[in-house]
Coordinates of C-alpha atoms and ligand atoms in Angstrom, one line a residue:
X1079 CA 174.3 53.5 28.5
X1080 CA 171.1 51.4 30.1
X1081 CA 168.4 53.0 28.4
X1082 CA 164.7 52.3 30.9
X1083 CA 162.6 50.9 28.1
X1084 CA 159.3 53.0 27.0
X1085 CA 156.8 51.5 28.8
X1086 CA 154.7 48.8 27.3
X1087 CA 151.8 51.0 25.5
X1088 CA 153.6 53.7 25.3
X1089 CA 151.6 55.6 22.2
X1090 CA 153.8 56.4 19.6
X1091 CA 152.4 58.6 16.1
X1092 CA 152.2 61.8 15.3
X1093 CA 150.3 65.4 15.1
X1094 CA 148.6 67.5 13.2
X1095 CA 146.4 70.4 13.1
X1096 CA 143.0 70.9 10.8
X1097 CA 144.1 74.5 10.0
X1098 CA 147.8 73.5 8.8
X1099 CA 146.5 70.1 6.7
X1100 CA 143.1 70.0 6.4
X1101 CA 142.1 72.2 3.8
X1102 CA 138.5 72.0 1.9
X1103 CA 137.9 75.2 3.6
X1104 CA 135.0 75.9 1.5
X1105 CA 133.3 72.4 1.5
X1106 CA 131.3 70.0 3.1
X1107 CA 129.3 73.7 4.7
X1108 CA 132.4 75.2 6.7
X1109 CA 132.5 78.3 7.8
X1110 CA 135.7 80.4 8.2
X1111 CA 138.8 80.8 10.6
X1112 CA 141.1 83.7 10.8
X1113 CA 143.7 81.2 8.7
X1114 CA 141.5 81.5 5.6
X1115 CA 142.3 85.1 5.4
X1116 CA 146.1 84.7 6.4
X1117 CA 148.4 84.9 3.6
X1118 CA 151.4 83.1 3.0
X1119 CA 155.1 85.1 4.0
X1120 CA 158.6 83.5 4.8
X1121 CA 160.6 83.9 7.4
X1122 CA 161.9 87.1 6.8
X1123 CA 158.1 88.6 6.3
X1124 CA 155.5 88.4 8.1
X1125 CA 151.9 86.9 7.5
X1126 CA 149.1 89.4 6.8
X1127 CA 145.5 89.3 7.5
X1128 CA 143.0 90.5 4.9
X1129 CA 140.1 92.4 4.5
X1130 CA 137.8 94.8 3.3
X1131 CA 136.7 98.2 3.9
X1132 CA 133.0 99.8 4.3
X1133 CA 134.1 101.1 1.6
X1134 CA 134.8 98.0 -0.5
X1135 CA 139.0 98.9 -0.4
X1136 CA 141.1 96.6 0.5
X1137 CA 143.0 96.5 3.8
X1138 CA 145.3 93.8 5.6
X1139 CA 147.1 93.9 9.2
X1140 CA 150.3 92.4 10.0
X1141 CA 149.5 89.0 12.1
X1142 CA 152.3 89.6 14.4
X1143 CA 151.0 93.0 15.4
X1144 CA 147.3 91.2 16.7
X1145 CA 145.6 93.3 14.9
X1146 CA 141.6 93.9 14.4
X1147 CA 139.8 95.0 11.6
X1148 CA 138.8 99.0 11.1
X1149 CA 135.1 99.8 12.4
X1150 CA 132.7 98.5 9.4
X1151 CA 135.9 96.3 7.6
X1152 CA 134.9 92.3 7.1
X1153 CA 137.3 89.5 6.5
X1154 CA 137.8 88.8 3.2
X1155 CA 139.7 86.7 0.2
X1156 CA 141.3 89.3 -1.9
X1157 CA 143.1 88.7 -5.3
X1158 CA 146.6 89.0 -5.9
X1159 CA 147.0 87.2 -2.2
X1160 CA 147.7 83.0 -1.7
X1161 CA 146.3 81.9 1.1
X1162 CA 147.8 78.2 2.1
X1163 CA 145.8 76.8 4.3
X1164 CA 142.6 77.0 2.4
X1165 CA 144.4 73.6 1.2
X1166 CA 147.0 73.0 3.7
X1167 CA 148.1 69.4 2.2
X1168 CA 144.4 68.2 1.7
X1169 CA 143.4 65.5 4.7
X1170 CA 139.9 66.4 3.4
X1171 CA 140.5 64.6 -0.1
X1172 CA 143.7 62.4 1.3
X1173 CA 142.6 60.5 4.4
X1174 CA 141.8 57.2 3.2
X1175 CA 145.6 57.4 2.1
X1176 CA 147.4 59.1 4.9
X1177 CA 145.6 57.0 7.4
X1178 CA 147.1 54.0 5.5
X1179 CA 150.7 55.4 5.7
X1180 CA 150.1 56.6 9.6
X1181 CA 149.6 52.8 10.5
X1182 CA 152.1 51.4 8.1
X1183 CA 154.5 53.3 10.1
X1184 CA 152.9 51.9 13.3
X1185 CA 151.3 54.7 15.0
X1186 CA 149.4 54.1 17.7
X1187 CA 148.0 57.6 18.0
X1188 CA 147.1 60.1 15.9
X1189 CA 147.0 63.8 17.1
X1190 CA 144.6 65.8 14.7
X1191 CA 142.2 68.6 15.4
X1192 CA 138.5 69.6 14.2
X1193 CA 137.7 72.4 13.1
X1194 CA 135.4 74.5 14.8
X1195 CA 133.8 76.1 11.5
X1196 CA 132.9 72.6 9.9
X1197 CA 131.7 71.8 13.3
X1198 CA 129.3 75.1 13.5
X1199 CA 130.3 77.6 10.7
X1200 CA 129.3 80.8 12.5
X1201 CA 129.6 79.2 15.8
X1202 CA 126.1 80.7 16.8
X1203 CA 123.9 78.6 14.7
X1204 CA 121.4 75.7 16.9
X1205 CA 122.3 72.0 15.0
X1206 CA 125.5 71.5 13.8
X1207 CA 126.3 70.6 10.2
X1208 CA 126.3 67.2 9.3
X1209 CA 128.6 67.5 7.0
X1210 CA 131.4 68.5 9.3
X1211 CA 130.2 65.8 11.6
X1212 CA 130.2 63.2 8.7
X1213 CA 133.9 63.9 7.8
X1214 CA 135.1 63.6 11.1
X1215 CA 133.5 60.1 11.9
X1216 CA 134.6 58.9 8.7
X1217 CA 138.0 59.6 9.7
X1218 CA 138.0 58.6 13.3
X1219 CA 136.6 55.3 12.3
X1220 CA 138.9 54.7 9.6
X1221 CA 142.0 55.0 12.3
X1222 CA 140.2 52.5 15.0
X1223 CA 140.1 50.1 11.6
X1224 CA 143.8 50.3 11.8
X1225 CA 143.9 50.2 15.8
X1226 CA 145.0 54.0 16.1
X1227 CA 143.9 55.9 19.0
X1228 CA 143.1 59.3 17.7
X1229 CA 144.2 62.3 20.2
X1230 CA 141.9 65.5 19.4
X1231 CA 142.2 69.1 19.6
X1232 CA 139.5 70.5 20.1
X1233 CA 140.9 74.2 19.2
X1234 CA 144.1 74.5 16.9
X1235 CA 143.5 78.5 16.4
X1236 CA 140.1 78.4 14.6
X1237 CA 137.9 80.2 16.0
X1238 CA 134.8 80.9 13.3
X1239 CA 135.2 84.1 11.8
X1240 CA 131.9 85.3 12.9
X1241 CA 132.4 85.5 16.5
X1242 CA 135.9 87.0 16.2
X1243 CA 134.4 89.6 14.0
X1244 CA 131.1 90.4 15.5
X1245 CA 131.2 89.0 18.7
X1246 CA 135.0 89.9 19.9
X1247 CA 136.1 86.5 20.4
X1248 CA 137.6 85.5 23.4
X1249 CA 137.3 89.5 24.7
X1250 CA 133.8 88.0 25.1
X1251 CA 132.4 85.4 27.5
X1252 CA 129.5 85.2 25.3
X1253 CA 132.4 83.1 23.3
X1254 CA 133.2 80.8 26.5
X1255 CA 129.2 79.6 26.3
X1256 CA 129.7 78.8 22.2
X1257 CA 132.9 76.6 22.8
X1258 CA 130.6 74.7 25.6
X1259 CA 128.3 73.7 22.9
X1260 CA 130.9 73.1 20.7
X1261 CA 132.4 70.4 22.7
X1262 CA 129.1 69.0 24.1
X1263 CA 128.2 68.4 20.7
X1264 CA 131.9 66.5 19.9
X1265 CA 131.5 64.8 22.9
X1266 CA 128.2 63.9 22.2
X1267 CA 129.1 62.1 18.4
X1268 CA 132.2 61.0 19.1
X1269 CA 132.1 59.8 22.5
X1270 CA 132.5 56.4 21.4
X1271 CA 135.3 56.9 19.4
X1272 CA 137.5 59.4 20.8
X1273 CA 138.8 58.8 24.3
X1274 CA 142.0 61.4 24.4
X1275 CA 140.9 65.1 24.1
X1276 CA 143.0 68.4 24.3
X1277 CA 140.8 71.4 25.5
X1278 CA 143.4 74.3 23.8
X1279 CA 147.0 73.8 21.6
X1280 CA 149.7 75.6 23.0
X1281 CA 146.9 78.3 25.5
X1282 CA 150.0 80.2 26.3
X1283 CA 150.3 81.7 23.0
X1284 CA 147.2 83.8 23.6
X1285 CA 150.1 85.7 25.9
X1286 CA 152.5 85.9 23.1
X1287 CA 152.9 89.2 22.4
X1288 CA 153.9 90.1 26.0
X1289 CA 156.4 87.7 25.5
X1290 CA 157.7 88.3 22.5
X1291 CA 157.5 92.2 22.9
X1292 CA 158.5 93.1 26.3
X1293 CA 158.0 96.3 27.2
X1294 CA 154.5 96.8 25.3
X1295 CA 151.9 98.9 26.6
X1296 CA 149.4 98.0 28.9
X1297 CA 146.4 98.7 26.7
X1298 CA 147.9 96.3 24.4
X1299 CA 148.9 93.4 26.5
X1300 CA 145.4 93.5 28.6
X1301 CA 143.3 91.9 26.3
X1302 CA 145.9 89.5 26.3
X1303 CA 145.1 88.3 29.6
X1304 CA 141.6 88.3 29.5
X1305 CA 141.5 86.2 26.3
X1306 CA 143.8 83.9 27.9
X1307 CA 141.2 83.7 31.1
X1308 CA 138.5 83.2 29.2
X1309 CA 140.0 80.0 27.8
X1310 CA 140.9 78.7 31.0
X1311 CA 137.9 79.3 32.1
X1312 CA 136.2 77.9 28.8
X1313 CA 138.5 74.4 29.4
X1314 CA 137.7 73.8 33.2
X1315 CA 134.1 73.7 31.9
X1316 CA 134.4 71.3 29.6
X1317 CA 137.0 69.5 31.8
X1318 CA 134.1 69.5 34.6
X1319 CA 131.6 68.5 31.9
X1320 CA 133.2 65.7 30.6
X1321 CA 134.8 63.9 34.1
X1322 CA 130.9 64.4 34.9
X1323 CA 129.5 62.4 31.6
X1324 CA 132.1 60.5 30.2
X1325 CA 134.5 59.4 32.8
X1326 CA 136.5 57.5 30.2
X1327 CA 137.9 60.4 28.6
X1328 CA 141.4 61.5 29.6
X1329 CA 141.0 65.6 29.2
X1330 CA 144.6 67.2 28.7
X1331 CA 146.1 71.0 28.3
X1332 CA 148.6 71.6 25.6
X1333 CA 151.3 74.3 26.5
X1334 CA 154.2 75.2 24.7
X1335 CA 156.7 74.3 27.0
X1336 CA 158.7 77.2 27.6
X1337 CA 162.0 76.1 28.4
X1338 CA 164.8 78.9 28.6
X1339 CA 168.3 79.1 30.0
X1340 CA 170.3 81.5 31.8
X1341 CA 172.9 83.2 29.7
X1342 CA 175.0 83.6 32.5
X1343 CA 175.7 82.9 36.2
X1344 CA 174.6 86.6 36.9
X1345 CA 172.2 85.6 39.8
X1346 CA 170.3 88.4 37.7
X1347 CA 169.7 86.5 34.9
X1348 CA 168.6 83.4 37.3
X1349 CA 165.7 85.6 38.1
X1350 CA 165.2 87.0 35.2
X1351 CA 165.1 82.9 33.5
X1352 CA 162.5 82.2 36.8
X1353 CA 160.2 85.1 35.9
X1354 CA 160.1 84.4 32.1
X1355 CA 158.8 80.7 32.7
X1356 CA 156.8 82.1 35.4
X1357 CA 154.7 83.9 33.0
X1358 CA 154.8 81.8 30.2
X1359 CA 154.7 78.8 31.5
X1360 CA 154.1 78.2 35.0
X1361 CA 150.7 80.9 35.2
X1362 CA 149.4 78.2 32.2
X1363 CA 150.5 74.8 33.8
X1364 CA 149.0 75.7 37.3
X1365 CA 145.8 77.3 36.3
X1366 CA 144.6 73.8 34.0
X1367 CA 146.6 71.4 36.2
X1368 CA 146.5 73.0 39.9
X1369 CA 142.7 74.4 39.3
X1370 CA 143.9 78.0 40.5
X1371 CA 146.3 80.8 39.5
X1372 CA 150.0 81.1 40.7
X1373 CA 150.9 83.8 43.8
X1374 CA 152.6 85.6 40.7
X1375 CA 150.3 86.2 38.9
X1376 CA 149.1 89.2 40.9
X1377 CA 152.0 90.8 40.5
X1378 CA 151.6 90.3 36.8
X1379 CA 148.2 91.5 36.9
X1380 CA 148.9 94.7 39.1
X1381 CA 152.0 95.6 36.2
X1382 CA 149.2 95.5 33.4
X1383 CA 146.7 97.4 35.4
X1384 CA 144.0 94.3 35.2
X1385 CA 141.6 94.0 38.0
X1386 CA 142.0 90.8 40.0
X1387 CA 138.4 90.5 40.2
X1388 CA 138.0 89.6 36.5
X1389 CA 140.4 86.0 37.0
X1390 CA 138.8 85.7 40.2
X1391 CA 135.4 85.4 39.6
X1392 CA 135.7 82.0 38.2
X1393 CA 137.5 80.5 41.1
X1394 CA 135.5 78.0 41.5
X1395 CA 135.1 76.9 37.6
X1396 CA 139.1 76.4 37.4
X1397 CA 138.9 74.3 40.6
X1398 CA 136.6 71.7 39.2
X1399 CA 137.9 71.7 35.8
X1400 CA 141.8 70.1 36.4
X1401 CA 143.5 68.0 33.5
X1402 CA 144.4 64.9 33.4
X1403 CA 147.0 64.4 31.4
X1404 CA 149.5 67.4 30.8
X1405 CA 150.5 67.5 27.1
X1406 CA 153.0 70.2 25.4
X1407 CA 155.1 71.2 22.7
X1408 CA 158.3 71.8 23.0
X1409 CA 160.4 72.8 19.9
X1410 CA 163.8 74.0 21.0
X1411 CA 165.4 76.4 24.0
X1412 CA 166.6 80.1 24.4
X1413 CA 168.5 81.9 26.9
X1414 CA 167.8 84.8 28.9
X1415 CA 170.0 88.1 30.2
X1416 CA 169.6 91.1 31.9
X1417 CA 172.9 91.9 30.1
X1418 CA 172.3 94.7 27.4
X1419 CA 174.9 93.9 25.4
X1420 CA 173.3 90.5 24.1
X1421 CA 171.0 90.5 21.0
X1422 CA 168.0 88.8 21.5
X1423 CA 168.0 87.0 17.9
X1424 CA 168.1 83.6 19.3
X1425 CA 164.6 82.5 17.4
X1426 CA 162.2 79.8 18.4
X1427 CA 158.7 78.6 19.0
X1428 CA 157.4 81.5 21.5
X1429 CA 160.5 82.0 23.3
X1430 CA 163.1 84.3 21.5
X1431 CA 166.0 84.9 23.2
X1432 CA 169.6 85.2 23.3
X1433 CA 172.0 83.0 21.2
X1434 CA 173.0 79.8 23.0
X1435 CA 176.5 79.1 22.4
X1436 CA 176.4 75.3 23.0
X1437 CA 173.7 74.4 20.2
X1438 CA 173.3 74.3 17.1
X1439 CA 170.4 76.4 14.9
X1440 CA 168.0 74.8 12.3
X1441 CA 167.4 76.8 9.0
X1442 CA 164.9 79.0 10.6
X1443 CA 166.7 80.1 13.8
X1444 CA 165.7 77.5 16.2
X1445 CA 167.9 76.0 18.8
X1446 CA 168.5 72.4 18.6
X1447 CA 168.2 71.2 22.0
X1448 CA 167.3 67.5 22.9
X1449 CA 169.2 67.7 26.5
X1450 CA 166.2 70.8 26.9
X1451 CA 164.0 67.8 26.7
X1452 CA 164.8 65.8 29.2
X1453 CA 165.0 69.0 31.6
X1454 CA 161.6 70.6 30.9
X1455 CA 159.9 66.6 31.3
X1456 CA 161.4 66.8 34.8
X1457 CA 160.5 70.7 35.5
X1458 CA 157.1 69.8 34.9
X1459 CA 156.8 66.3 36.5
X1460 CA 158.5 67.4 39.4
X1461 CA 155.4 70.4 39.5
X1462 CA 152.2 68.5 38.6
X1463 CA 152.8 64.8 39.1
X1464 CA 150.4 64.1 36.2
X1465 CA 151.4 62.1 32.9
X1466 CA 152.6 63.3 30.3
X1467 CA 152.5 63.9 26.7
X1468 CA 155.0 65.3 24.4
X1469 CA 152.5 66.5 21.6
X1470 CA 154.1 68.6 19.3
X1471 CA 158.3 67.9 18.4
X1472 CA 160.2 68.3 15.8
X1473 CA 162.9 69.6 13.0
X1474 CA 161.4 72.2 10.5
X1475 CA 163.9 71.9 7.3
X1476 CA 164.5 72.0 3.3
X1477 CA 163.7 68.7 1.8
X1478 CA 164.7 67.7 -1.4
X1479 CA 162.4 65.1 -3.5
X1480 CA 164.5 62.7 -5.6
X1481 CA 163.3 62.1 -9.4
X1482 CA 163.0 58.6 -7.4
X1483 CA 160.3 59.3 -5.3
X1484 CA 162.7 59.1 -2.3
X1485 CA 164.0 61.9 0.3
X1486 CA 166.9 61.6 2.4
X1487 CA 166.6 63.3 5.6
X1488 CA 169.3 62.1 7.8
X1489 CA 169.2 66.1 9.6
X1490 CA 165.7 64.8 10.7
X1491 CA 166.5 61.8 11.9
X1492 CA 169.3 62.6 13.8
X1493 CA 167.2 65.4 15.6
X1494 CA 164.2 62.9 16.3
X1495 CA 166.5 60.5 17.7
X1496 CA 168.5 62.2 19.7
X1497 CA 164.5 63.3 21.2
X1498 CA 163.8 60.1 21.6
X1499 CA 167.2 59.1 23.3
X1500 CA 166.5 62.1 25.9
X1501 CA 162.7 61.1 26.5
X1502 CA 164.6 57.6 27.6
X1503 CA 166.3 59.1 30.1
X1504 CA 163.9 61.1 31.2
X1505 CA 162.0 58.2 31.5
X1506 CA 165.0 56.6 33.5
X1507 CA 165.0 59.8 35.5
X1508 CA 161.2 58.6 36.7
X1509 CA 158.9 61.2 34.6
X1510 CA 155.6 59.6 34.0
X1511 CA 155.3 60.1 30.0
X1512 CA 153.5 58.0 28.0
X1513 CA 153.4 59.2 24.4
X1514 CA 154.7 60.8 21.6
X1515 CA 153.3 62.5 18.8
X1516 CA 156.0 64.5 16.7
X1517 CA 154.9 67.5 14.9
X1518 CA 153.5 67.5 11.1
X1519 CA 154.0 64.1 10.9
X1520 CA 153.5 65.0 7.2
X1521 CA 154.5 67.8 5.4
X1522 CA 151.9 70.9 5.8
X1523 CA 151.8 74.6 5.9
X1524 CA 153.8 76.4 9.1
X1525 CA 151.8 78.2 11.4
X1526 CA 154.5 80.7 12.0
X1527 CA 155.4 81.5 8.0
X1528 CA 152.6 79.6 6.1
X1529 CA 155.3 78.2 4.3
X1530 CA 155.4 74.6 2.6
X1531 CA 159.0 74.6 2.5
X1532 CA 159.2 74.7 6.2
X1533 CA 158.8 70.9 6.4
X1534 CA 158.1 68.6 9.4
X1535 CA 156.9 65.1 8.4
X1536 CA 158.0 61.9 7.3
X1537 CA 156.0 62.0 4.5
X1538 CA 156.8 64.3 1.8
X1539 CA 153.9 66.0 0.2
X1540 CA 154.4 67.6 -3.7
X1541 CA 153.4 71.1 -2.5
X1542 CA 155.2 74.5 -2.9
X1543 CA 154.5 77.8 -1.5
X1544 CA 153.0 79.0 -4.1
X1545 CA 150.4 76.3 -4.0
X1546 CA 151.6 74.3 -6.8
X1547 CA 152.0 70.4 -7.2
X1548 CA 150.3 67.3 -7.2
X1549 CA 149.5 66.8 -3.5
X1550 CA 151.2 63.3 -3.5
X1551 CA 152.6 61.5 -0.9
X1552 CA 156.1 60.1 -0.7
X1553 CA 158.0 58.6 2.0
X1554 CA 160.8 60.1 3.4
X1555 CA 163.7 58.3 5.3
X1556 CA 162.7 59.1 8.3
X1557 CA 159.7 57.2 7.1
X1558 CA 161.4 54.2 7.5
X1559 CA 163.1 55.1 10.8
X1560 CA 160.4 55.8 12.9
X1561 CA 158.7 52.3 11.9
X1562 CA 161.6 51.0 13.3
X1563 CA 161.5 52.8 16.3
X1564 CA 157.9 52.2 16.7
X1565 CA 158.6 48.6 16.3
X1566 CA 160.9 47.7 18.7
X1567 CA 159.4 50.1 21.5
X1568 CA 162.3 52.7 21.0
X1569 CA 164.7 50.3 21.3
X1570 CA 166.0 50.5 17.7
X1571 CA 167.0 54.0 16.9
X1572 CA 169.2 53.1 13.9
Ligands
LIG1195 C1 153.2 75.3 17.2 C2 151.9 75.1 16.7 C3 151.8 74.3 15.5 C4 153.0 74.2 14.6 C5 154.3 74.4 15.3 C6 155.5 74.6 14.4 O1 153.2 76.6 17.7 O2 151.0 74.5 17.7 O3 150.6 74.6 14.9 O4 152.9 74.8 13.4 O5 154.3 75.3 16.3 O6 155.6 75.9 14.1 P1 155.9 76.4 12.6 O7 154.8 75.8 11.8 O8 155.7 77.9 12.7 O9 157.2 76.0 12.2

């Protein structure tokens, strides 16, 4: 096979998110996110949410179920729970060092995110703690020392507990206004440092539980909606801002690319397959990319009983506020049927579906599917003409460290490079992507489960799910690989 070569700057590395790695959640003068009161499960449990009663009893909600807390309740730490990512794998004490092994692999990009509450720990207060802003300079300087382009999230899921509890979050627009400063402020510091910026990771998954839960009812799938607007609306802002006052920044979205199969030739399930990436997909993609919503989505919209008015009144702020760079993540593929005979157990990153019969499944359920790759990267180029970005990609599996110091992950490999291998062709194909940052890069804790055991990265970190181990950092096999890849421009994929 001729494989098109990646294109000379093409930016390999690799991504995290502050939530997931970061840890120090109660230093340097942050303030809370929803993930300091999520406790660890597996993949057979679910996470839970804590809290406390008026009363001072204790109470927790099933994250799944997008809960909120009881009338008078408050967020809280309670013993007898662990809560991983008030460490995640410790960037806050381990930069120095995991910067060092990002560029002795080569990267030329790193994807990371702030976090809001270090930023502004309530998210209402008038300066922003220096502190928070300290860390992050620190850290983006120390990657340009190395020549690494840092990517940055601006929200990875952290919202600061204050305004989710007393404000009602994205339910309120109040909360739009707050993000605005938020980013004016980034913008503002690290202007001159930070050139790539992602306005929300993976904005589809504020629709989620539609999508995961069919069938649910209206009352609870509303808000759903209207968070997700907000957010749009809250990123074409920003967008607008910064194309206005720094018109070197390249502003992306970051979807989870929704990529799902028909089960059959049933020209059923062929419309069934259209309307699932419809709605989780295509209502995202156009909204940040096109500046307006889909024809669709007032059909969506009159099913859930929402009132067009509300998406339309900001018309004109999701006109000025397109992307530039369409980023995503995409994990895996699933299959969809009208037929009711199929289970729907076919697990993955926001799509479950039905079992695919040509793939194989990871530990955790997932579909293996590099072939899915290559597809979606022409579904969406074909749709938007914008580049791209594969953001988040990846093989969550057991790892095993040696008494050595080594681990052998030749399941990882094979996964990343059969990736790559398809992003080749897909670059052969004419899709205008230019980088690559695979997911957890190194080890941290799994949004999904908060498990450490779930691993990602190249680089091995000495941390269980309990929250025991040393927190040091090993090199994995595919350590070594992807230098080599990064190297020779994706040329040598061992
Ligand atoms: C995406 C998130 C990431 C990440 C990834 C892998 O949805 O953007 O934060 O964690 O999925 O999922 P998990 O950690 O559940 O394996």
């Amino acid at each position: 096979m001729i494989m098109k070569r990646f294109p000379e700057n093409f930016l390999w590395g690799g991504a995290t998110a502050a939530n997931q790695y970061e840890g120090g959640w109660n230093e340097g003068g942050r303030g809370t996110a929803l993930s300091d009161y999520t406790t660890g499960a597996t993949a057979q449990t679910h996470r839970l949410v804590t809290y406390l009663n008026a009363d001072g009893t204790p109470g927790v909600y099933d994250q799944m179920s997008m809960g909120t807390l009881p009338k008078g309740a408050k967020y809280a730490v309670l013993d007898g729970y662990y809560y991983p990512n008030h460490t995640g794998t410790d960037f806050y004490h381990h930069w120095k060092e995991d910067i060092a092994l990002f560029a002795e692999m080569g990267f030329k990009v790193f994807r990371m995110s702030i976090s809001w509450p270090r930023i502004y720990p309530n998210g209402i207060e008038e300066t922003p703690n220096q502190e928070g802003l300290d860390f992050y300079r620190n850290v983006f300087e120390e990657l340009h020392h190395y020549g690494i382009e840092p990517l940055v999230t601006i929200w990875h899921y952290d919202t600061p507990t204050y305004i989710e509890a007393e404000m009602n979050g994205w339910m309120n627009r109040e909360t739009i206004s707050l993000y605005e400063k938020y980013c004016h402020t980034i913008f503002r510091e690290y202007g001159d440092l930070v050139r790539y910026w992602l306005t929300f990771n993976e904005i589809n998954s504020a629709i989620m539980l539609p999508m995961f839960f069919p069938g649910l009812p209206k009352e609870a799938v509303q808000p759903c909606y209207i968070k997700l607007h907000n957010q749009f609306a809250a990123s074409a802002k920003v967008v607008k801002y910064a194309h206005e006052n720094y018109p070197e920044f390249t502003m992306g979205c970051m979807i989870s690319a929704i990529t799902n199969y028909p089960l059959t030739c049933d020209p059923k399930d062929i419309l069934a397959v259209q309307d699932k990436v419809q709605r989780g997909l295509w209502y995202c993609g156009d909204v940040q990319c096109r500046g307006a919503y889909p024809s669709f989505a007032k059909k969506i919209w009159r099913e859930y009983d929402l009132d067009p008015a509300y998406f339309e009144q900001d018309a004109e702020i999701l006109k000025d506020g397109k992307v530039d760079l369409f980023t995503f993540s995409y994990y895996n593929t699933s299959c969809v049927t009208t037929h009711k005979d199929v289970p729907l157990d076919g697990g993955g990153n926001l799509s479950l579906g039905a079992k695919n019969p040509y793939l194989k499944y990871s530990d955790w359920g997932w579909s293996v599917d590099a072939d899915g790759l290559r597809y979606i990267l022409n579904e969406i180029n074909d749709r938007y003409q914008l580049p791209m970005m594969i953001v988040e990609n990846g093989l969550g599996a057991f790892d095993t460290l040696e008494d050595d110091g080594s681990v052998h992950d030749p399941y990882r490999i094979e996964y990343l490079k059969a990736h790559v291998e398809a992003m080749a062709e897909a670059l052969e194909d004419g899709v205008d992507l230019i980088g690559y940052t695979p997911w957890g890069c190194i080890d941290l804790v799994s949004a999904s489960t908060g498990e450490m055991r779930k691993r990602y990265g190249m680089i091995y970190v000495d941390m269980d799910d309990e929250g025991k181990g040393t927190l040091n950092r090993y090199r994995k096999d595919s350590f070594d690989w992807y230098k080599k890849v990064i190297a020779s421009n994706g040329t040598d994929l061992g």
